[in-house]
Coordinates of C-alpha atoms in Angstrom, one line a residue:
M1358 CA 0.0 0.0 0.0
K1359 CA 2.7 2.5 1.0
Y1360 CA 4.6 1.8 -2.3
L1361 CA 1.4 2.3 -4.3
S1362 CA 0.8 5.6 -2.7
L1363 CA 4.4 6.6 -3.2
F1364 CA 4.3 5.5 -6.8
L1365 CA 1.2 7.5 -7.6
L1366 CA 2.5 10.6 -5.8
L1367 CA 5.9 10.4 -7.4
L1368 CA 4.5 10.1 -10.9
S1369 CA 2.5 13.2 -10.2
T1370 CA 5.7 15.3 -9.8
S1371 CA 6.5 15.4 -13.5
L1372 CA 3.2 16.8 -14.8
I1373 CA 2.4 18.9 -11.8
G1374 CA 5.8 20.6 -12.2
M1375 CA 5.1 21.2 -15.9
H1376 CA 1.7 22.6 -15.5
H1377 CA 2.4 24.7 -12.4
E1378 CA 5.7 26.4 -12.2
K1379 CA 5.6 27.0 -8.4
L1380 CA 4.8 23.3 -7.8
D1381 CA 8.0 21.3 -7.9
V1382 CA 7.2 18.4 -5.6
I1383 CA 9.8 17.2 -3.0
V1384 CA 9.4 13.7 -1.5
F1385 CA 11.2 12.3 1.5
A1386 CA 11.0 8.5 1.5
I1387 CA 12.6 7.3 4.8
D1388 CA 13.0 3.7 6.1
L1389 CA 13.3 3.7 9.9
E1390 CA 13.9 1.2 12.7
I1391 CA 12.5 1.7 16.1
V1392 CA 15.2 1.8 18.8
E1393 CA 15.0 -1.2 21.0
G1394 CA 12.8 -0.6 24.0
Q1395 CA 11.2 2.5 22.4
E1396 CA 8.2 0.9 20.7
K1397 CA 5.5 2.5 22.9
N1398 CA 7.3 5.9 23.0
A1399 CA 7.8 5.8 19.2
R1400 CA 4.0 5.5 18.6
D1401 CA 3.3 8.3 21.1
F1402 CA 5.9 10.5 19.4
V1403 CA 4.5 9.8 16.0
S1404 CA 1.0 10.9 17.1
R1405 CA 2.3 14.1 18.6
I1406 CA 4.7 15.1 15.8
T1407 CA 2.1 14.3 13.1
K1408 CA -0.4 16.6 14.9
N1409 CA 2.3 19.3 15.1
V1410 CA 3.2 19.1 11.4
S1411 CA -0.5 19.2 10.5
E1412 CA -1.1 22.3 12.6
K1413 CA 2.2 24.2 11.9
E1414 CA 3.0 23.3 8.3
P1415 CA -0.1 23.9 6.1
E1416 CA 1.9 23.4 2.9
T1417 CA 2.9 19.9 3.8
L1418 CA 0.9 17.7 1.5
V1419 CA 1.6 14.2 3.0
Y1420 CA 3.1 13.2 6.3
Q1421 CA 2.6 9.5 7.1
Y1422 CA 4.2 6.9 9.2
H1423 CA 3.6 3.3 8.2
F1424 CA 4.5 0.7 10.9
S1425 CA 5.3 -3.0 10.1
K1426 CA 3.4 -5.7 12.0
K1427 CA 6.5 -6.4 14.1
E1428 CA 6.6 -2.7 15.0
N1429 CA 10.3 -2.4 14.6
K1430 CA 10.3 -1.1 11.1
V1431 CA 8.6 2.1 10.0
F1432 CA 8.3 3.9 6.6
L1433 CA 7.9 7.7 6.7
L1434 CA 6.6 9.4 3.7
E1435 CA 6.7 13.2 3.5
I1436 CA 5.6 15.2 0.4
Y1437 CA 6.0 18.9 -0.1
P1438 CA 4.8 21.1 -3.0
N1439 CA 8.3 22.7 -3.4
N1440 CA 11.7 23.3 -1.8
K1441 CA 10.3 26.2 0.3
A1442 CA 7.8 24.0 2.1
A1443 CA 10.4 21.3 2.7
L1444 CA 12.8 23.8 4.1
I1445 CA 10.1 25.2 6.4
H1446 CA 9.7 21.6 7.8
M1447 CA 13.4 21.3 8.2
D1448 CA 13.7 24.7 9.9
Y1449 CA 11.0 23.5 12.5
F1450 CA 12.7 20.2 12.9
L1451 CA 16.5 20.8 13.1
G1452 CA 17.7 21.5 16.7
S1453 CA 14.2 21.2 18.1
K1454 CA 12.7 18.9 20.7
W1455 CA 11.2 17.0 17.8
E1456 CA 14.6 16.2 16.4
A1457 CA 15.9 15.1 19.8
E1458 CA 12.8 12.8 20.3
F1459 CA 13.1 11.5 16.7
V1460 CA 16.7 10.3 17.1
K1461 CA 15.8 8.8 20.6
N1462 CA 13.1 6.7 19.0
F1463 CA 14.3 5.9 15.5
S1464 CA 17.4 5.1 13.5
I1465 CA 17.4 5.8 9.8
S1466 CA 18.0 2.8 7.5
N1467 CA 17.5 4.6 4.2
F1468 CA 16.5 8.1 3.3
Q1469 CA 15.8 9.2 -0.3
V1470 CA 14.9 12.7 -1.4
L1471 CA 13.0 12.7 -4.7
G1472 CA 12.5 15.8 -6.8
N1473 CA 14.6 18.8 -7.7
A1474 CA 16.1 19.6 -4.3
N1475 CA 18.0 22.9 -4.2
S1476 CA 21.3 23.5 -2.5
K1477 CA 19.7 24.9 0.7
L1478 CA 17.5 21.9 1.1
K1479 CA 20.4 19.5 0.4
K1480 CA 22.5 21.4 3.1
S1481 CA 19.7 21.1 5.7
L1482 CA 19.4 17.4 5.0
A1483 CA 23.1 16.6 5.1
P1484 CA 23.1 15.1 8.6
F1485 CA 20.5 12.6 7.4
T1486 CA 21.1 11.7 3.7
K1487 CA 23.1 12.3 0.6
D1488 CA 20.7 10.3 -1.6
F1489 CA 19.0 12.9 -3.9
R1490 CA 17.2 11.7 -7.0
S1491 CA 15.9 14.3 -9.5
S1492 CA 15.1 12.4 -12.6
L1493 CA 11.6 11.2 -13.3
I1494 CA 10.4 9.8 -16.6
G1495 CA 6.8 8.8 -17.0
F1496 CA 3.3 10.2 -17.1
D1497 CA 0.7 10.9 -14.5
R1498 CA -3.0 10.8 -15.2
V1499 CA -3.8 11.8 -11.6
A1500 CA -1.8 15.1 -12.0
E1501 CA -3.6 15.8 -15.3
Q1502 CA -6.9 15.6 -13.4
L1503 CA -6.0 17.1 -10.0
G1504 CA -2.9 19.2 -10.7
E1505 CA -4.7 22.5 -10.4
E1506 CA -6.3 21.6 -7.1
I1507 CA -3.0 20.3 -5.7
S1508 CA -1.3 23.6 -6.5
K1509 CA -3.9 25.5 -4.5
I1510 CA -3.3 23.7 -1.2
K1511 CA -2.0 26.0 1.4

């Protein structure tokens, strides 16, 4: 399911970007492992940070944690309409109580940034990843139908 959602949203980046100059989607695809003994705390943290992101970052399009049945592996999907929105998220996160709690509860196994990340975003993500992928070839029927509505989300 998470891969289907990611697939559909990734495909939308190409056409959305073409139709709406200000919309240049950035995706954070992050594989996490819960630190041993932090299973309960990790779930509590996820509830709180998700609420915070929802309330404080209106331009964040998707912010979802997907837990495995064993509860030791987690996939985090974050989608932003552009570099500016992704940088706002990183500005709120870096050096905050959220970052301290995040690293207490999770270790990062894999972190990919998909989309045309600019140098400022790459610098802010340097402590977490160096895996930036900007090429996307394909088409997206969802973006053709919903691109205008997506670009209006604020």
